[in-house]
Coordinates of C-alpha atoms in Angstrom, one line a residue:
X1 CA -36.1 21.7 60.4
X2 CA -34.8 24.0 57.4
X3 CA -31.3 22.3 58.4
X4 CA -32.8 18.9 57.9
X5 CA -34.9 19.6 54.6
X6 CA -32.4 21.3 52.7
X7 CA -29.6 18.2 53.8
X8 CA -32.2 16.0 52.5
X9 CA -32.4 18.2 49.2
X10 CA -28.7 18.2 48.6
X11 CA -28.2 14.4 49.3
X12 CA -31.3 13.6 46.4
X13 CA -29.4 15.7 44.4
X14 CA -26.4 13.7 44.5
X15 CA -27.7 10.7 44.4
X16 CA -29.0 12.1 40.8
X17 CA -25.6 13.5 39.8
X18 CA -24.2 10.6 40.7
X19 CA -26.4 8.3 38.6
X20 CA -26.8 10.7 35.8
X21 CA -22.4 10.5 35.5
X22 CA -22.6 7.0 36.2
X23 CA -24.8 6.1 33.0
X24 CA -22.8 8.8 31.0
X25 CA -19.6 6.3 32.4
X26 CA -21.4 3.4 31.1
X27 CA -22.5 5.4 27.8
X28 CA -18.7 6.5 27.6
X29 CA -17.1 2.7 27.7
X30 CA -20.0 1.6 25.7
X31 CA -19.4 3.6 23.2
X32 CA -15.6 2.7 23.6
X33 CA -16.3 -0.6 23.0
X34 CA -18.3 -0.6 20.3
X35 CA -15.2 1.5 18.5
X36 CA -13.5 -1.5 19.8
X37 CA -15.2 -3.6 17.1
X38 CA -14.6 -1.3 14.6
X39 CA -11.8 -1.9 11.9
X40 CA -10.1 0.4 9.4
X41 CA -11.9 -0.6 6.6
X42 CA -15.7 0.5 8.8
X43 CA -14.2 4.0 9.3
X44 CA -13.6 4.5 5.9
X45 CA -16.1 2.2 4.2
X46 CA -17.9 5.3 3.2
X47 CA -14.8 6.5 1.7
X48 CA -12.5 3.8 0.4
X49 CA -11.3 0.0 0.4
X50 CA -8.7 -0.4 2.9
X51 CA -6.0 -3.1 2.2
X52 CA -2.5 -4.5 3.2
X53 CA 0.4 -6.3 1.4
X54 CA 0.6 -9.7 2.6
X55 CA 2.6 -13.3 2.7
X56 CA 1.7 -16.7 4.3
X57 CA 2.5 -15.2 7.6
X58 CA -0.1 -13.4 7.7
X59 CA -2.8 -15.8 7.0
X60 CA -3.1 -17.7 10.7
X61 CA -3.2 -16.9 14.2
X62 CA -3.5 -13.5 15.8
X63 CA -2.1 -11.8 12.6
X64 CA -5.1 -13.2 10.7
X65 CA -7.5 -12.3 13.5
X66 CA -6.2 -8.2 12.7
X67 CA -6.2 -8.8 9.0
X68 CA -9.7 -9.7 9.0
X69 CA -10.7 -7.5 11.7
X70 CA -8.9 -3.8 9.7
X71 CA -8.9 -4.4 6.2
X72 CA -10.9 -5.2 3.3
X73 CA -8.2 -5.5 0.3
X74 CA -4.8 -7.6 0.2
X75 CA -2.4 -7.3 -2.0
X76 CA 0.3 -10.3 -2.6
X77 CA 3.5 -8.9 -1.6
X78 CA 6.3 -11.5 -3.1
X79 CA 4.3 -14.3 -4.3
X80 CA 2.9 -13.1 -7.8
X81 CA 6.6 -11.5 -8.5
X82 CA 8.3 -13.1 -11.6
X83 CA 11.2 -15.2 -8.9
X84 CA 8.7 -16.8 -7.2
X85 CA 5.9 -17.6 -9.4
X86 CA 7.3 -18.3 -12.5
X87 CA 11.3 -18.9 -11.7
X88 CA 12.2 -21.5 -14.8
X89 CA 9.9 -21.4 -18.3
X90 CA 7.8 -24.1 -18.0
X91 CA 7.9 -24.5 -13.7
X92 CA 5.1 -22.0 -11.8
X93 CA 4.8 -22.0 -8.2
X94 CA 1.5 -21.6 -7.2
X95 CA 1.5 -22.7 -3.3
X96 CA 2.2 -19.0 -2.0
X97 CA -0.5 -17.1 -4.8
X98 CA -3.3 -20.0 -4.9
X99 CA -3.3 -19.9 -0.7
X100 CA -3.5 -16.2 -0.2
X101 CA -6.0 -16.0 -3.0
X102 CA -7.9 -18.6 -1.3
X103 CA -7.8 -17.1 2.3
X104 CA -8.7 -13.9 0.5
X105 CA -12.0 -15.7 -1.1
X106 CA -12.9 -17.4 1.9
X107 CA -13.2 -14.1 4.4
X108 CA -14.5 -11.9 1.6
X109 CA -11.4 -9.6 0.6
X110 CA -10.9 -8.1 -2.4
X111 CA -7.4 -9.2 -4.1
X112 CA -5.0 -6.9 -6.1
X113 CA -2.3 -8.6 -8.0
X114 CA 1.5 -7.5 -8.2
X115 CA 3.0 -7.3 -10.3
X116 CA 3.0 -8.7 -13.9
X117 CA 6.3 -6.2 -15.6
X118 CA 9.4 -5.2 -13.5
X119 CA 12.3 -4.6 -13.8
X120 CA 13.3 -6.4 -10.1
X121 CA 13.0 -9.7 -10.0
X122 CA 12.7 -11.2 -12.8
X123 CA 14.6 -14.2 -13.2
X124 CA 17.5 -14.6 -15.9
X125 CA 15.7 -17.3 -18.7
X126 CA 13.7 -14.5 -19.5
X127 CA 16.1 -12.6 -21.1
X128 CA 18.5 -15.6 -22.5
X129 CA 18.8 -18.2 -25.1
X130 CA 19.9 -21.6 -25.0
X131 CA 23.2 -20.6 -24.9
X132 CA 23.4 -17.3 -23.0
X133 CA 22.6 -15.3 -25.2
X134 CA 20.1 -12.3 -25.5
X135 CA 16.6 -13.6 -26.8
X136 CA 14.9 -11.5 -29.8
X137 CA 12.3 -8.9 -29.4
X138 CA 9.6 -11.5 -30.2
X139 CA 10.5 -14.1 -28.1
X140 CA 11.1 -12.0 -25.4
X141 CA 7.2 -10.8 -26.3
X142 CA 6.1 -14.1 -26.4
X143 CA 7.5 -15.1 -22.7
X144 CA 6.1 -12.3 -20.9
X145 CA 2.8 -12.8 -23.1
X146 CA 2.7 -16.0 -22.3
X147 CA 3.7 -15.2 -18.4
X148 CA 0.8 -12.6 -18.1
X149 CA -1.6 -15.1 -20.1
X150 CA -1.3 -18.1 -18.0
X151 CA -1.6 -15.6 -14.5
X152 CA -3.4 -13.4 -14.7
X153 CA -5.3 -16.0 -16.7
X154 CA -5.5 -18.5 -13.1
X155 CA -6.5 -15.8 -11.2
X156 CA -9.5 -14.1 -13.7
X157 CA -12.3 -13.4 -12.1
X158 CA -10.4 -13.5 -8.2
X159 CA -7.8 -10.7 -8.5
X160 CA -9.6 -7.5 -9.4
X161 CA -6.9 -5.4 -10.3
X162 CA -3.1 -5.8 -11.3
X163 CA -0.2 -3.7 -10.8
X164 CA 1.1 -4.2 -14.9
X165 CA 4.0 -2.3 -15.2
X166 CA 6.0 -1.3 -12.0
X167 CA 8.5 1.2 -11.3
X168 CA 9.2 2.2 -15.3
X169 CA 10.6 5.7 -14.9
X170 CA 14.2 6.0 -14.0
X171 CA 15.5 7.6 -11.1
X172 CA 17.7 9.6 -12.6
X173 CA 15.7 13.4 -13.4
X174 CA 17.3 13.7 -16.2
X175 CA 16.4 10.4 -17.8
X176 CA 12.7 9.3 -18.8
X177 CA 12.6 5.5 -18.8
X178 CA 14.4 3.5 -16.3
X179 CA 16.9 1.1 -18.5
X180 CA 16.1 -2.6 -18.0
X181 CA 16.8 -5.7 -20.0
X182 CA 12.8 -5.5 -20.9
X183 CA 13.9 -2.2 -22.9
X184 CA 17.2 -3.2 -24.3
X185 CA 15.2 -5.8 -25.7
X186 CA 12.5 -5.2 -27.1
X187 CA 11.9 -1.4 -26.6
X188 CA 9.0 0.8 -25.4
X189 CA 6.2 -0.9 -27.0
X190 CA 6.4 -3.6 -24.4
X191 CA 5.0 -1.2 -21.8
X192 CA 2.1 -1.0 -23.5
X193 CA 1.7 -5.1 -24.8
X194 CA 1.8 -5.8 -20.9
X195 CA -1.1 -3.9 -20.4
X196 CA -2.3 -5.4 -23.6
X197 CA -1.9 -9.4 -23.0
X198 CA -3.8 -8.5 -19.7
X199 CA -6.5 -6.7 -20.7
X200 CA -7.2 -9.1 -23.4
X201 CA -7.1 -12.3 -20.9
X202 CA -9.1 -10.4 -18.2
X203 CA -11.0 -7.6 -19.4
X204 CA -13.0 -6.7 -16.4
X205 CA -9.9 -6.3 -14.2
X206 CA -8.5 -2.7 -13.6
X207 CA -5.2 -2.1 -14.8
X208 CA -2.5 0.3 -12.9
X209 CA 0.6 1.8 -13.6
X210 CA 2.7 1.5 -10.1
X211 CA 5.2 3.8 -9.3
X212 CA 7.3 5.4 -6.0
X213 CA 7.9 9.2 -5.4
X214 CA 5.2 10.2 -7.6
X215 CA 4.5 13.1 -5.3
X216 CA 7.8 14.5 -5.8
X217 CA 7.2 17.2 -8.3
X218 CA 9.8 16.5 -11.1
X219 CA 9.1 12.6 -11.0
X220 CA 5.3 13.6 -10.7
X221 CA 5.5 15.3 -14.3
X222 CA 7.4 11.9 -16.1
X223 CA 4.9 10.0 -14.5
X224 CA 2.6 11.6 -15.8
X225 CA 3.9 12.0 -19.3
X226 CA 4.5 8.6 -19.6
X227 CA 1.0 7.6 -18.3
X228 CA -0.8 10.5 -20.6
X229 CA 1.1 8.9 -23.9
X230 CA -0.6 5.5 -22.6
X231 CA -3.9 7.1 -22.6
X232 CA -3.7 8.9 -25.8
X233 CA -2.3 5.7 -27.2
X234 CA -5.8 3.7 -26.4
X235 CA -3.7 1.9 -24.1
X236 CA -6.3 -0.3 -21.4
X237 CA -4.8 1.2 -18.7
X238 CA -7.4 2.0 -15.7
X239 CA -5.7 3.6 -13.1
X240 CA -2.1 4.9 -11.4
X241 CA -0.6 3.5 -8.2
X242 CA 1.1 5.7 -6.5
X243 CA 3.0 3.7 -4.1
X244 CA 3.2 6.2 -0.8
X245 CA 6.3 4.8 0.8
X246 CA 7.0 8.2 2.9
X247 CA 8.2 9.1 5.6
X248 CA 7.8 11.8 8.8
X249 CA 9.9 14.3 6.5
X250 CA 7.9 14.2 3.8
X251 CA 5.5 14.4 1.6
X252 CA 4.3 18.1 2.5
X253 CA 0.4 18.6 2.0
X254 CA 1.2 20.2 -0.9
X255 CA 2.9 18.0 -3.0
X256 CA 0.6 15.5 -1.8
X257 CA -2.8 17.6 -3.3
X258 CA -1.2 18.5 -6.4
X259 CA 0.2 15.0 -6.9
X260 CA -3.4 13.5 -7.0
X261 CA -5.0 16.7 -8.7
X262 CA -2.7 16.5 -11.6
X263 CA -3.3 12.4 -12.3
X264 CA -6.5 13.0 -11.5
X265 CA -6.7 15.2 -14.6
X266 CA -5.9 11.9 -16.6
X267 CA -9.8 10.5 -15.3
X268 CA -8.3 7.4 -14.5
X269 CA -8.7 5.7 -10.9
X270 CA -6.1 6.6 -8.0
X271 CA -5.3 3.7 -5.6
X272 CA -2.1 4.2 -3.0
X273 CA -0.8 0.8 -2.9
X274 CA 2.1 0.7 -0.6
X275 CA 1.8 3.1 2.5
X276 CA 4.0 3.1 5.0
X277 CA 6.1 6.2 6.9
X278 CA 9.0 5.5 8.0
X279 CA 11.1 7.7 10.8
X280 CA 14.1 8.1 9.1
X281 CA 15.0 10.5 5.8
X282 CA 14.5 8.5 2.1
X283 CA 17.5 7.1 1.0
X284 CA 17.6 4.6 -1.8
X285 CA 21.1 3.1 -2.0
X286 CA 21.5 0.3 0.4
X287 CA 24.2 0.7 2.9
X288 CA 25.1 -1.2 6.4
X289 CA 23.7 0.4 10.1
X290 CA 26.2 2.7 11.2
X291 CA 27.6 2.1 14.3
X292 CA 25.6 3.9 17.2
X293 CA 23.0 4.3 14.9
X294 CA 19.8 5.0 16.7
X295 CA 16.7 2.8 15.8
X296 CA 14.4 3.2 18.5
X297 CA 11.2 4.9 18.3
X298 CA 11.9 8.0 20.7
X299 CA 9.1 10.2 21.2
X300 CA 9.5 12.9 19.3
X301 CA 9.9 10.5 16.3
X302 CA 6.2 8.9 17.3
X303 CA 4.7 12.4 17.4
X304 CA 6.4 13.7 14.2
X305 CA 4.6 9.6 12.9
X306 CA 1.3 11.0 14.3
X307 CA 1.4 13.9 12.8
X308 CA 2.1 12.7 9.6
X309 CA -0.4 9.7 9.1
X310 CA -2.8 12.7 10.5
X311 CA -2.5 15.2 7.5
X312 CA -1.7 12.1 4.7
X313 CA -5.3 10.2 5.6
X314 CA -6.9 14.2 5.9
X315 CA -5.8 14.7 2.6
X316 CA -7.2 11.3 1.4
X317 CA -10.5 11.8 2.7
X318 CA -10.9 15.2 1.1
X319 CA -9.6 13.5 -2.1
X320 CA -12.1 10.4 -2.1
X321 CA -13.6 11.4 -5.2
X322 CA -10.8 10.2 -7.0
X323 CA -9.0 7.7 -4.8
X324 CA -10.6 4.5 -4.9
X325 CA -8.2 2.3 -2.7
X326 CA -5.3 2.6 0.3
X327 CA -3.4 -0.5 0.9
X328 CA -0.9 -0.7 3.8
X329 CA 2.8 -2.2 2.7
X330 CA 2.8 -4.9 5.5
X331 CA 0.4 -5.7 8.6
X332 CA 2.5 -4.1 11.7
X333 CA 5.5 -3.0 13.0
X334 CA 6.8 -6.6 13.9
X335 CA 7.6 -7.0 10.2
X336 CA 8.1 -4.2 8.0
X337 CA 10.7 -4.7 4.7
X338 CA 12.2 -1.2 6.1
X339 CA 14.0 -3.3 8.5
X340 CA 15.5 -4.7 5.8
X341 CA 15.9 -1.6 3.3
X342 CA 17.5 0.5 2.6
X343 CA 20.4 -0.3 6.1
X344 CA 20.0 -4.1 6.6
X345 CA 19.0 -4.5 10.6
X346 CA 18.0 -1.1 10.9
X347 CA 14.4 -1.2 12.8
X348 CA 12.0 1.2 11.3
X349 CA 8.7 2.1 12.9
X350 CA 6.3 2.6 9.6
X351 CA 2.9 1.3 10.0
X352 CA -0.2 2.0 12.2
X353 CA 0.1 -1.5 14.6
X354 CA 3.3 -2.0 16.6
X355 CA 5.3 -5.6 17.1
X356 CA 2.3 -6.9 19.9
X357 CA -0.4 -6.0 17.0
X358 CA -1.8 -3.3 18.9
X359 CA -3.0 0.0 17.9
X360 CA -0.7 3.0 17.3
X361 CA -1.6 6.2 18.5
X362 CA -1.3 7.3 14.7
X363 CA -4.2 5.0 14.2
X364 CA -6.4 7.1 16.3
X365 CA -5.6 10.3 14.6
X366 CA -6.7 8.8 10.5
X367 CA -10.5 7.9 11.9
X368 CA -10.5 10.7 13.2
X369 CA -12.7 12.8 10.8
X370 CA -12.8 16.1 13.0
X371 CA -9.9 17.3 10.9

């Protein structure tokens, strides 16, 4: 009889273990599911805007579906660029800019424009007369006036912020300004009449400055000169871009925090407009793929990825004061300019979505806030 009582005990209390896991099961992949839903930009909408550069590509099919579903921000990745927009004086393209812009409109994403001054790109008439010549510092004024005028002027009220001037300090440490036809011409000043023009076409858009390797200490402090003269020249400049294209070597933590704590100390806004991390080492000259040269993502390469996207988005959140956008430099891993740049046909690995749009474990680790 005690036999049978206490069998009878121990099956009831299995049958209660048993149901009690079995709704934490159904709690568990609820739960999952729901994160399912969740995009980039609801992890971090009490943080920051999350965007992504894009092109037409992007703008159907399942690509679209992910856009919409991660991200809250695009930013135009070729078609606002001086080649493609505006390639002759009096022709402008606006197919690419007027669709994305459009798209952007329709599902309720916040546009940044790129970029109105660089030194890439820019298509020859700018800088040449009739006859081949070198145009005068006014009319060289006048075009890119008249450039910024009539885009940024289309666009008012649609793009709310513009990456002005790109890429203006040189490479070089022990130069200051990088030497372009724009400053052969018509000298400094037009760093500042970029800004300028816009400001005076669209005044309630936020104006950036836009550079790479602004975490690397020595670049960091040029940057930052030449940004700080802006400012104490009553300059409408509202805010630095600093471009992120890293990689699993680097930045260290470090140079990350006191990259963002120093131009912070300017009170402008911080947006990071071009993420992406690459596997290999930075190189900037272009070169050919070696022969044997490796470019699959092994995994120690993925972990070293992981890793990295874990302490850069750690070191954003803890920053969020002061960064007020992250935009991804492409969607996924099926297209990534790094395949292109800096070794033509080299496949790089850079972004948080592989080539079947799925979900890197990297993604994972930045919305994870236990860190």
């Amino acid at each position: 009889m005690l036999y049978q009582k206490l069998k009878t005990n121990t099956i009831s209390s299995s049958r209660t273990i048993s149901i009690y896991l079995f709704f934490i099961l159904l709690g568990m992949q609820s739960l999952r599911a729901q994160d399912e839903t969740k995009g980039l930009k609801d992890y971090y909408k009490n943080f920051f805007p999350i965007g992504v550069a894009v092109n037409g590509h992007s703008l159907a099919g399942k690509e679209a579906h992910l856009l919409q579903k991660e991200f809250n921000s695009v930013t135009l990745e070729n078609a606002m660029k001086m080649e493609v927009i505006h390639p002759q004086e009096h022709v402008y393209n606006w197919a690419l800019a007027d669709s994305i812009v459009a798209f952007a409109q329709k599902n309720r994403l916040r546009v940044r424009g790129h970029t109105l001054l660089w030194h890439e790109q820019v298509p020859d008439w700018f800088f040449l007369d009739d006859q081949g010549a070198l145009v005068s510092k006014d009319t060289l004024l006048k075009r890119l006036k008249d450039h910024i005028t009539t885009v940024v002027g289309r666009y008012k009220g649609k793009v709310y912020a513009w990456d002005v001037l790109n890429e203006a300090i040189d490479d070089n440490p022990k130069q200051f300004l990088r030497q372009s036809k724009w400053l052969e011409i018509a000298g400094e000043e037009i760093l500042a009449k970029a800004f300028e023009y816009a400001h005076e076409v669209d005044p309630n858009a936020l104006l950036f400055y836009n550079d790479y390797n602004s975490e690397r200490p020595e670049k960091r402090e040029r940057i930052y000169r030449l940004v700080k003269k802006l400012v104490d020249d009553g300059v409408p400049i509202h805010g630095i871009g600093l471009q992120g294209h890293w990689s699993i070597f680097e930045p260290s933590t470090s140079d990350l925090e006191q990259a963002i704590e120093r131009y912070a100390s300017l009170g402008l806004q911080l947006h990071f407009t071009e993420l992406d991390v690459s596997v290999y080492p930075w190189e900037k000259e272009r070169r050919r793929k070696r022969p044997g040269e490796i470019d699959a993502l092994t995994p120690a390469l993925e972990e070293k990825q992981i890793a990295q996207y874990e302490m850069i988005f750690s070191v954003f959140r803890k920053y969020k004061s002061h960064i007020t956008s992250v935009t991804f430099w492409n969607l996924s891993d099926r297209y990534s300019w790094l395949d292109h740049y800096p070794v033509q046909g080299r496949k790089n690995y850079p972004l948080l979505f592989d080539r079947n749009l799925e979900r890197k474990k990297a993604y994972y680790k930045v919305v994870d806030f236990k860190n």
